[in-house]
Amino acid sequence: MNAITLLQPPRIVFGNGCALQSAEFLAQRGVKRVLLVTSKSVRRQINFLVEALQKARCEVVETRFVPPEPTLNFFESALKEAQAEKIDSVLAIGGGSVIDVAKLLAALVHGKQNVAEIFGINLLQSRALPLVCLPTTAGTGAEVSPNAILLDEADELKKGVVSPHLVPDAAFVDPLLTLSVPPAVTAATGLDALTHCIEAYANKFAHPIVDNYALQGVKLISQNLLRAVRNGADTEARAALALGSLYGGLCLGPVNTAAVHALAYPLGGKFHIAHGVSNALLLPHVLRFNFSAAPGRYAEISTALGVQRNGSDLTTAEHGVQFLSQLSRNCGVPQKLSDLNIPRDAIPAMAKAAMQVTRLLKNNLRPLTEADAAQIYESAY
Ligand SMILES: NC(=O)c1ccc[n+]([C@@H]2O[C@H](COP(=O)([O-])OP(=O)(O)OC[C@H]3O[C@@H](n4cnc5c(N)ncnc54)[C@H](O)[C@@H]3O)[C@@H](O)[C@H]2O)c1
Ligand SMILES: [Fe+2]
């Protein structure tokens, strides 16, 4: 069995109402001036937390609201503003976009390195400040992962920083924070989380420890996503999705994703398609490309999705992909690149850009060439 290292936040708190405990946690750590990183739609529902921090004599300094799929430029202005404040910690409350910005702010606020020089694996030397994360989508799992992603508009690429220093000090996963997520965002973020689990289970570096998280995540998300999309107030479904997303996040550090995510990045980078939508759209096509490399693994994913084993591994794997397409369609997620107004003649450039995401392509079970990538985009068109 191959060796594996699990780097997780030393404190992971999960459960309805646990958000408030993050204020106690920060206060107990002696934090006096915390930088709150959040987004507009989330800010209005977290007054209770800001008040609890102030009551505990912790000043709250707020950044400008983080937009979806944040850019390098946005990050750099937020960093300048943060450097002008005397903050001693960072608190992220939001989706992956918010958490990623907060992670990089906490890492770089001391000015020892700049963001451009840390894109890649293990290039960040240290993190300047303590970091606590509360996810409000289910989701990226960014609250427990060592990753952060920004959109480099000049290069039209989403770029990732991967470092153990980006693993937060604490994650408080409160499913109640996700009740307000609109149906389309619930669908896209849930399918992203499902993709994390699937790509970690069918991965060149898959590992029995991570397989547990991955298969459990596949079950939880596939059984509950449609319920939460149809009724956002369904607390049971929301809790199951929050747990599935957390499991997906726990897969990201030790194993990470593969070709679905690699091919999704150019859709985000060039056409600003939301991360979850890009993944959901490409998922069936990349899985079919990969089947032959490990039919048994894909058949097991199918059974975790709730599909009956029927015939060979390959047939069962195909039934799993049909289930995924139907789930995504039922959730109202676009199914084709042409639905997103992406011109067909953009495919060669997208295939070229995807090949640059070597940090994920190296994990893919079946080696993938630029021509294969173009063929996959064609099949998704
Ligand atoms: N760091 C990682 O490990 C990791 C993993 C996967 C993806 N990502 C990155 O995360 C980003 C996507 O994050 P996301 O999918 O969570 O979406 P997001 O953070 O972009 O949020 C999507 C939208 O939902 C809103 N929203 C969030 N929570 C809400 C709530 N509770 N109620 C109402 N509205 C809410 C946001 O303001 C935003 O408008 C992408 O940039 C992606 O590349 C990071
Ligand atoms: Fe993702």
Short mmCIF file of C-alpha atoms and ligand atoms in Angstrom, two decimals:
data_model
loop_
_atom_site.label_atom_id
_atom_site.label_comp_id
_atom_site.label_asym_id
_atom_site.label_seq_id
_atom_site.Cartn_x
_atom_site.Cartn_y
_atom_site.Cartn_z
CA MET A 1 0.00 0.00 0.00
CA ASN A 2 1.39 3.41 -0.91
CA ALA A 3 2.18 5.96 1.80
CA ILE A 4 -0.19 8.87 2.31
CA THR A 5 -0.13 12.06 4.39
CA LEU A 6 -3.35 13.57 5.68
CA LEU A 7 -3.15 17.26 6.51
CA GLN A 8 -6.39 18.43 8.06
CA PRO A 9 -7.40 21.39 10.20
CA PRO A 10 -6.65 20.50 13.85
CA ARG A 11 -10.25 21.39 14.65
CA ILE A 12 -13.18 20.39 12.44
CA VAL A 13 -16.57 21.17 13.97
CA PHE A 14 -19.69 19.96 12.19
CA GLY A 15 -23.38 20.42 12.97
CA ASN A 16 -26.41 22.68 12.91
CA GLY A 17 -25.72 25.90 14.80
CA CYS A 18 -21.99 25.35 15.25
CA ALA A 19 -21.12 28.65 13.48
CA LEU A 20 -21.38 30.52 16.76
CA GLN A 21 -18.64 28.39 18.27
CA SER A 22 -16.17 29.99 15.85
CA ALA A 23 -16.50 33.27 17.78
CA GLU A 24 -15.70 31.49 21.06
CA PHE A 25 -12.77 29.74 19.40
CA LEU A 26 -11.25 33.00 18.18
CA ALA A 27 -11.85 34.74 21.51
CA GLN A 28 -10.21 31.88 23.42
CA ARG A 29 -7.20 32.20 21.17
CA GLY A 30 -6.82 35.82 22.32
CA VAL A 31 -7.63 37.30 18.93
CA LYS A 32 -8.22 41.08 19.13
CA ARG A 33 -8.74 42.26 15.56
CA VAL A 34 -10.06 39.80 13.01
CA LEU A 35 -10.42 40.33 9.29
CA LEU A 36 -13.86 39.13 8.18
CA VAL A 37 -13.91 37.93 4.58
CA THR A 38 -17.36 37.26 3.15
CA SER A 39 -19.72 37.97 0.24
CA LYS A 40 -22.75 40.25 -0.02
CA SER A 41 -25.39 37.51 0.02
CA VAL A 42 -23.87 35.95 3.12
CA ARG A 43 -23.09 39.12 5.10
CA ARG A 44 -26.72 39.90 5.85
CA GLN A 45 -27.23 36.63 7.70
CA ILE A 46 -24.16 36.62 9.94
CA ASN A 47 -24.84 39.63 12.18
CA PHE A 48 -25.19 37.23 15.10
CA LEU A 49 -21.60 36.12 14.66
CA VAL A 50 -20.19 39.64 14.27
CA GLU A 51 -22.03 40.65 17.44
CA ALA A 52 -20.70 37.65 19.34
CA LEU A 53 -17.14 38.57 18.31
CA GLN A 54 -17.61 42.19 19.39
CA LYS A 55 -19.06 41.05 22.70
CA ALA A 56 -15.94 38.98 23.22
CA ARG A 57 -13.92 42.22 22.69
CA CYS A 58 -12.71 41.20 19.28
CA GLU A 59 -12.83 44.00 16.72
CA VAL A 60 -14.12 42.99 13.30
CA VAL A 61 -12.53 44.58 10.21
CA GLU A 62 -14.41 43.78 7.00
CA THR A 63 -12.90 43.36 3.53
CA ARG A 64 -14.75 44.39 0.40
CA PHE A 65 -17.21 41.65 -0.63
CA VAL A 66 -15.64 38.81 -2.56
CA PRO A 67 -17.25 38.17 -6.00
CA PRO A 68 -17.80 34.64 -7.37
CA GLU A 69 -14.67 33.14 -8.99
CA PRO A 70 -12.37 35.93 -7.73
CA THR A 71 -9.58 37.31 -9.91
CA LEU A 72 -5.93 37.95 -9.22
CA ASN A 73 -6.60 41.70 -9.48
CA PHE A 74 -9.37 41.52 -6.93
CA PHE A 75 -7.11 39.60 -4.58
CA GLU A 76 -4.28 42.09 -4.93
CA SER A 77 -6.47 45.06 -4.02
CA ALA A 78 -7.96 43.17 -1.06
CA LEU A 79 -4.42 42.32 0.08
CA LYS A 80 -3.32 45.97 -0.03
CA GLU A 81 -6.32 46.95 2.07
CA ALA A 82 -5.70 44.15 4.56
CA GLN A 83 -2.05 45.15 4.91
CA ALA A 84 -3.14 48.65 5.95
CA GLU A 85 -5.09 47.22 8.91
CA LYS A 86 -3.47 45.82 12.01
CA ILE A 87 -5.26 42.48 11.94
CA ASP A 88 -4.19 39.42 13.93
CA SER A 89 -6.37 36.72 12.32
CA VAL A 90 -8.64 35.96 9.36
CA LEU A 91 -12.21 34.63 9.45
CA ALA A 92 -13.76 33.40 6.18
CA ILE A 93 -17.52 32.91 5.94
CA GLY A 94 -18.68 32.09 2.43
CA GLY A 95 -18.40 29.77 -0.53
CA GLY A 96 -15.15 28.59 -2.05
CA SER A 97 -14.55 32.00 -3.61
CA VAL A 98 -14.53 33.71 -0.21
CA ILE A 99 -12.54 30.97 1.50
CA ASP A 100 -9.84 30.93 -1.19
CA VAL A 101 -9.34 34.71 -0.97
CA ALA A 102 -9.21 34.51 2.83
CA LYS A 103 -6.66 31.70 2.75
CA LEU A 104 -4.34 33.70 0.51
CA LEU A 105 -4.83 36.89 2.55
CA ALA A 106 -3.94 35.03 5.75
CA ALA A 107 -0.92 33.58 3.98
CA LEU A 108 0.46 36.70 2.33
CA VAL A 109 -0.50 39.65 4.52
CA HIS A 110 3.05 39.89 5.92
CA GLY A 111 4.31 40.72 2.43
CA LYS A 112 7.14 38.17 2.38
CA GLN A 113 6.00 36.62 -0.90
CA ASN A 114 3.60 37.73 -3.61
CA VAL A 115 0.80 35.65 -5.02
CA ALA A 116 2.26 35.29 -8.52
CA GLU A 117 5.28 33.44 -7.16
CA ILE A 118 3.31 30.85 -5.17
CA PHE A 119 1.01 29.39 -7.86
CA GLY A 120 1.84 25.70 -8.00
CA ILE A 121 2.62 23.08 -5.39
CA ASN A 122 4.53 23.81 -2.15
CA LEU A 123 5.87 27.24 -3.10
CA LEU A 124 4.32 29.09 -0.16
CA GLN A 125 6.86 29.36 2.68
CA SER A 126 4.52 30.13 5.59
CA ARG A 127 1.17 31.60 6.57
CA ALA A 128 1.22 34.95 8.33
CA LEU A 129 -1.97 34.70 10.41
CA PRO A 130 -4.37 32.22 12.05
CA LEU A 131 -7.26 31.27 9.79
CA VAL A 132 -10.78 30.03 10.58
CA CYS A 133 -13.20 29.02 7.80
CA LEU A 134 -16.97 28.57 7.70
CA PRO A 135 -18.33 27.27 4.38
CA THR A 136 -21.74 28.55 3.25
CA THR A 137 -21.99 26.38 0.14
CA ALA A 138 -21.78 22.58 -0.09
CA GLY A 139 -19.40 22.89 -1.94
CA THR A 140 -15.81 23.10 -2.56
CA GLY A 141 -14.58 21.64 0.72
CA ALA A 142 -12.08 24.52 0.68
CA GLU A 143 -12.50 24.86 4.46
CA VAL A 144 -10.37 21.74 4.95
CA SER A 145 -8.26 21.63 1.77
CA PRO A 146 -4.71 22.92 1.20
CA ASN A 147 -5.79 24.63 -2.06
CA ALA A 148 -6.78 28.11 -3.18
CA ILE A 149 -7.79 29.11 -6.71
CA LEU A 150 -7.78 32.52 -8.42
CA LEU A 151 -8.66 33.56 -11.96
CA ASP A 152 -5.73 35.14 -13.80
CA GLU A 153 -7.60 37.27 -16.33
CA ALA A 154 -4.47 38.19 -18.28
CA ASP A 155 -3.63 34.52 -18.90
CA GLU A 156 -7.33 33.51 -19.05
CA LEU A 157 -6.51 30.69 -16.64
CA LYS A 158 -7.62 29.61 -13.20
CA LYS A 159 -4.48 29.15 -11.16
CA GLY A 160 -4.09 27.15 -7.99
CA VAL A 161 -1.90 27.43 -4.91
CA VAL A 162 -1.40 24.14 -3.09
CA SER A 163 0.37 24.24 0.26
CA PRO A 164 0.06 22.69 3.72
CA HIS A 165 0.16 26.29 5.03
CA LEU A 166 -3.27 26.87 3.45
CA VAL A 167 -4.96 24.26 5.66
CA PRO A 168 -7.00 26.38 8.10
CA ASP A 169 -6.59 26.23 11.89
CA ALA A 170 -10.26 25.42 12.28
CA ALA A 171 -13.28 24.68 10.10
CA PHE A 172 -16.82 25.12 11.43
CA VAL A 173 -19.24 23.43 9.04
CA ASP A 174 -22.73 24.61 9.93
CA PRO A 175 -25.32 23.26 7.47
CA LEU A 176 -27.77 25.99 8.54
CA LEU A 177 -25.53 28.53 6.79
CA THR A 178 -26.39 26.83 3.49
CA LEU A 179 -30.19 27.13 3.79
CA SER A 180 -30.18 30.38 1.80
CA VAL A 181 -28.19 29.06 -1.16
CA PRO A 182 -30.37 29.49 -4.31
CA PRO A 183 -31.31 26.32 -6.29
CA ALA A 184 -28.91 26.88 -9.20
CA VAL A 185 -25.95 27.42 -6.85
CA THR A 186 -27.03 24.43 -4.71
CA ALA A 187 -26.99 22.30 -7.86
CA ALA A 188 -23.66 23.50 -9.23
CA THR A 189 -21.82 23.39 -5.90
CA GLY A 190 -23.28 19.98 -5.01
CA LEU A 191 -22.14 18.53 -8.33
CA ASP A 192 -18.68 20.02 -7.73
CA ALA A 193 -18.51 18.23 -4.37
CA LEU A 194 -19.69 15.01 -5.99
CA THR A 195 -16.97 15.40 -8.63
CA HIS A 196 -14.32 15.79 -5.88
CA CYS A 197 -15.40 12.44 -4.42
CA ILE A 198 -15.62 10.64 -7.79
CA GLU A 199 -12.26 11.95 -9.02
CA ALA A 200 -10.57 11.02 -5.73
CA TYR A 201 -11.97 7.48 -5.81
CA ALA A 202 -11.04 6.89 -9.45
CA ASN A 203 -7.56 8.39 -9.23
CA LYS A 204 -4.02 7.22 -9.88
CA PHE A 205 -3.19 8.04 -6.24
CA ALA A 206 -6.39 6.70 -4.70
CA HIS A 207 -5.91 5.36 -1.18
CA PRO A 208 -8.10 3.23 1.12
CA ILE A 209 -8.22 5.99 3.78
CA VAL A 210 -9.50 8.52 1.29
CA ASP A 211 -11.76 5.95 -0.46
CA ASN A 212 -13.94 5.99 2.66
CA TYR A 213 -14.54 9.71 2.46
CA ALA A 214 -15.03 9.52 -1.30
CA LEU A 215 -17.62 6.73 -1.38
CA GLN A 216 -19.50 8.11 1.61
CA GLY A 217 -19.55 11.53 -0.07
CA VAL A 218 -20.88 10.04 -3.32
CA LYS A 219 -23.74 8.38 -1.40
CA LEU A 220 -24.68 11.44 0.64
CA ILE A 221 -24.64 13.85 -2.29
CA SER A 222 -26.36 11.63 -4.85
CA GLN A 223 -29.19 10.85 -2.42
CA ASN A 224 -29.79 14.41 -1.25
CA LEU A 225 -28.91 16.88 -3.97
CA LEU A 226 -32.23 16.97 -5.79
CA ARG A 227 -34.09 17.28 -2.50
CA ALA A 228 -32.10 20.39 -1.53
CA VAL A 229 -32.39 21.91 -5.03
CA ARG A 230 -36.19 21.48 -4.93
CA ASN A 231 -36.59 22.58 -1.32
CA GLY A 232 -33.77 24.71 0.03
CA ALA A 233 -35.31 24.62 3.51
CA ASP A 234 -34.92 20.83 3.78
CA THR A 235 -32.51 20.80 6.73
CA GLU A 236 -31.91 17.07 6.53
CA ALA A 237 -30.83 17.22 2.90
CA ARG A 238 -28.74 20.34 3.57
CA ALA A 239 -26.89 18.60 6.42
CA ALA A 240 -26.23 15.53 4.26
CA LEU A 241 -24.83 17.74 1.48
CA ALA A 242 -22.67 19.72 3.91
CA LEU A 243 -21.21 16.44 5.17
CA GLY A 244 -20.70 15.13 1.63
CA SER A 245 -18.95 18.35 0.71
CA LEU A 246 -16.71 18.11 3.79
CA TYR A 247 -15.80 14.55 2.77
CA GLY A 248 -15.04 15.81 -0.74
CA GLY A 249 -12.77 18.47 0.78
CA LEU A 250 -10.94 15.84 2.81
CA CYS A 251 -10.19 14.03 -0.46
CA LEU A 252 -8.61 17.14 -1.99
CA GLY A 253 -5.42 17.34 0.07
CA PRO A 254 -4.14 13.76 0.02
CA VAL A 255 -5.43 12.67 -3.42
CA ASN A 256 -7.07 15.63 -5.23
CA THR A 257 -9.02 15.71 -8.47
CA ALA A 258 -8.08 14.80 -12.04
CA ALA A 259 -9.05 15.42 -15.67
CA VAL A 260 -12.62 16.65 -15.04
CA HIS A 261 -11.25 19.57 -13.04
CA ALA A 262 -8.32 20.09 -15.42
CA LEU A 263 -10.66 20.36 -18.43
CA ALA A 264 -13.08 22.53 -16.45
CA TYR A 265 -10.49 25.22 -15.72
CA PRO A 266 -10.40 26.72 -19.24
CA LEU A 267 -14.21 27.11 -19.10
CA GLY A 268 -13.78 29.20 -15.97
CA GLY A 269 -10.64 30.96 -17.16
CA LYS A 270 -11.79 31.93 -20.64
CA PHE A 271 -15.57 32.03 -20.38
CA HIS A 272 -16.15 32.65 -16.66
CA ILE A 273 -18.44 29.63 -16.31
CA ALA A 274 -19.02 28.82 -12.61
CA HIS A 275 -16.69 26.12 -11.31
CA GLY A 276 -19.48 23.67 -10.41
CA VAL A 277 -21.25 24.06 -13.76
CA SER A 278 -18.01 23.47 -15.71
CA ASN A 279 -17.33 20.28 -13.77
CA ALA A 280 -20.90 18.97 -13.98
CA LEU A 281 -20.97 19.47 -17.72
CA LEU A 282 -17.70 17.67 -18.41
CA LEU A 283 -18.09 14.91 -15.82
CA PRO A 284 -19.90 12.25 -17.97
CA HIS A 285 -17.60 12.81 -20.94
CA VAL A 286 -14.35 12.52 -18.99
CA LEU A 287 -15.62 9.49 -17.06
CA ARG A 288 -16.49 7.67 -20.29
CA PHE A 289 -13.01 8.47 -21.60
CA ASN A 290 -11.51 7.03 -18.40
CA PHE A 291 -13.67 3.88 -18.02
CA SER A 292 -11.29 1.50 -19.78
CA ALA A 293 -8.47 2.34 -17.33
CA ALA A 294 -10.36 1.03 -14.26
CA PRO A 295 -13.85 -0.33 -15.03
CA GLY A 296 -14.11 -1.89 -11.56
CA ARG A 297 -13.55 1.44 -9.77
CA TYR A 298 -16.18 3.16 -11.91
CA ALA A 299 -18.63 0.31 -11.32
CA GLU A 300 -18.14 0.80 -7.56
CA ILE A 301 -18.88 4.50 -7.95
CA SER A 302 -22.09 3.52 -9.75
CA THR A 303 -23.23 1.34 -6.86
CA ALA A 304 -22.42 4.17 -4.41
CA LEU A 305 -24.65 6.37 -6.60
CA GLY A 306 -27.42 3.86 -5.93
CA VAL A 307 -27.31 2.19 -9.36
CA GLN A 308 -27.92 -1.59 -9.37
CA ARG A 309 -24.97 -3.64 -10.56
CA ASN A 310 -26.14 -5.09 -13.85
CA GLY A 311 -23.87 -6.95 -16.28
CA SER A 312 -20.18 -6.21 -16.59
CA ASP A 313 -18.21 -3.50 -14.77
CA LEU A 314 -18.25 -1.42 -17.94
CA THR A 315 -22.02 -1.67 -18.29
CA THR A 316 -22.50 -0.78 -14.62
CA ALA A 317 -20.08 2.15 -15.01
CA GLU A 318 -22.08 3.38 -18.03
CA HIS A 319 -25.32 3.18 -16.01
CA GLY A 320 -23.66 5.30 -13.33
CA VAL A 321 -22.80 7.98 -15.86
CA GLN A 322 -26.36 7.93 -17.17
CA PHE A 323 -27.55 8.44 -13.59
CA LEU A 324 -25.18 11.41 -13.18
CA SER A 325 -26.41 13.04 -16.40
CA GLN A 326 -30.02 12.60 -15.34
CA LEU A 327 -29.30 14.03 -11.87
CA SER A 328 -27.57 17.05 -13.36
CA ARG A 329 -30.44 17.56 -15.86
CA ASN A 330 -33.05 17.26 -13.10
CA CYS A 331 -31.12 19.89 -11.12
CA GLY A 332 -31.41 22.28 -14.09
CA VAL A 333 -27.67 22.41 -14.87
CA PRO A 334 -26.69 23.11 -18.52
CA GLN A 335 -25.66 19.93 -20.32
CA LYS A 336 -23.73 21.12 -23.35
CA LEU A 337 -20.96 23.59 -24.09
CA SER A 338 -23.20 25.01 -26.84
CA ASP A 339 -25.81 25.85 -24.14
CA LEU A 340 -23.21 28.19 -22.60
CA ASN A 341 -22.58 30.18 -25.80
CA ILE A 342 -19.05 28.87 -26.12
CA PRO A 343 -17.98 29.00 -29.78
CA ARG A 344 -16.97 25.65 -31.21
CA ASP A 345 -13.77 27.11 -32.65
CA ALA A 346 -12.61 27.83 -29.09
CA ILE A 347 -12.08 24.10 -28.51
CA PRO A 348 -8.45 23.82 -29.73
CA ALA A 349 -7.34 26.67 -27.45
CA MET A 350 -9.26 25.20 -24.51
CA ALA A 351 -7.61 21.82 -25.07
CA LYS A 352 -4.22 23.51 -25.12
CA ALA A 353 -4.99 25.41 -21.90
CA ALA A 354 -6.24 22.26 -20.16
CA MET A 355 -2.94 20.51 -20.88
CA GLN A 356 -1.23 23.13 -18.68
CA VAL A 357 -3.08 21.85 -15.61
CA THR A 358 -0.47 19.17 -15.10
CA ARG A 359 -0.89 19.17 -11.30
CA LEU A 360 -4.31 17.50 -11.83
CA LEU A 361 -3.75 15.64 -15.11
CA LYS A 362 -0.98 13.63 -13.45
CA ASN A 363 -3.70 12.09 -11.23
CA ASN A 364 -5.88 10.91 -14.11
CA LEU A 365 -6.22 7.16 -14.46
CA ARG A 366 -5.88 7.27 -18.23
CA PRO A 367 -3.18 9.46 -19.81
CA LEU A 368 -4.78 12.26 -21.77
CA THR A 369 -3.32 14.08 -24.79
CA GLU A 370 -4.29 17.46 -26.21
CA ALA A 371 -6.16 15.64 -29.00
CA ASP A 372 -8.07 13.61 -26.37
CA ALA A 373 -8.98 16.81 -24.53
CA ALA A 374 -10.27 18.35 -27.77
CA GLN A 375 -12.27 15.19 -28.45
CA ILE A 376 -13.83 15.35 -24.98
CA TYR A 377 -14.83 19.00 -25.48
CA GLU A 378 -16.31 18.00 -28.87
CA SER A 379 -18.39 15.29 -27.26
CA ALA A 380 -19.61 17.80 -24.66
CA TYR A 381 -20.50 20.40 -27.32
N1 LIG B 1 -9.90 25.73 -2.44
C1 LIG B 1 -10.43 24.62 -2.88
O1 LIG B 1 -10.11 23.54 -2.38
C2 LIG B 1 -11.44 24.70 -3.97
C3 LIG B 1 -12.05 23.52 -4.42
C4 LIG B 1 -13.00 23.64 -5.43
C5 LIG B 1 -13.30 24.89 -5.98
N2 LIG B 1 -12.66 26.00 -5.54
C6 LIG B 1 -12.95 27.36 -6.06
O2 LIG B 1 -14.07 27.88 -5.31
C7 LIG B 1 -14.79 28.80 -6.14
C8 LIG B 1 -16.25 28.41 -6.19
O3 LIG B 1 -16.80 28.34 -4.90
P1 LIG B 1 -18.33 27.90 -4.68
O4 LIG B 1 -18.66 26.87 -5.68
O5 LIG B 1 -18.49 27.60 -3.26
O6 LIG B 1 -19.15 29.17 -5.10
P2 LIG B 1 -18.96 30.72 -4.71
O7 LIG B 1 -18.21 30.87 -3.47
O8 LIG B 1 -18.43 31.41 -5.94
O9 LIG B 1 -20.47 31.13 -4.45
C9 LIG B 1 -21.43 31.14 -5.52
C10 LIG B 1 -22.46 32.22 -5.26
O10 LIG B 1 -23.27 31.85 -4.14
C11 LIG B 1 -23.30 32.90 -3.18
N3 LIG B 1 -23.46 32.27 -1.87
C12 LIG B 1 -22.55 31.58 -1.16
N4 LIG B 1 -23.09 31.11 -0.02
C13 LIG B 1 -24.38 31.55 0.01
C14 LIG B 1 -25.44 31.40 0.93
N5 LIG B 1 -25.31 30.69 2.06
N6 LIG B 1 -26.63 31.98 0.64
C15 LIG B 1 -26.79 32.68 -0.52
N7 LIG B 1 -25.82 32.85 -1.41
C16 LIG B 1 -24.62 32.28 -1.17
C17 LIG B 1 -21.98 33.62 -3.38
O11 LIG B 1 -22.01 34.95 -2.89
C18 LIG B 1 -21.85 33.58 -4.90
O12 LIG B 1 -22.60 34.58 -5.51
C19 LIG B 1 -14.15 28.74 -7.52
O13 LIG B 1 -13.27 29.83 -7.69
C20 LIG B 1 -13.40 27.42 -7.50
O14 LIG B 1 -12.32 27.39 -8.40
C21 LIG B 1 -11.76 25.91 -4.53
FE FE B 2 -14.03 21.54 -7.56
#
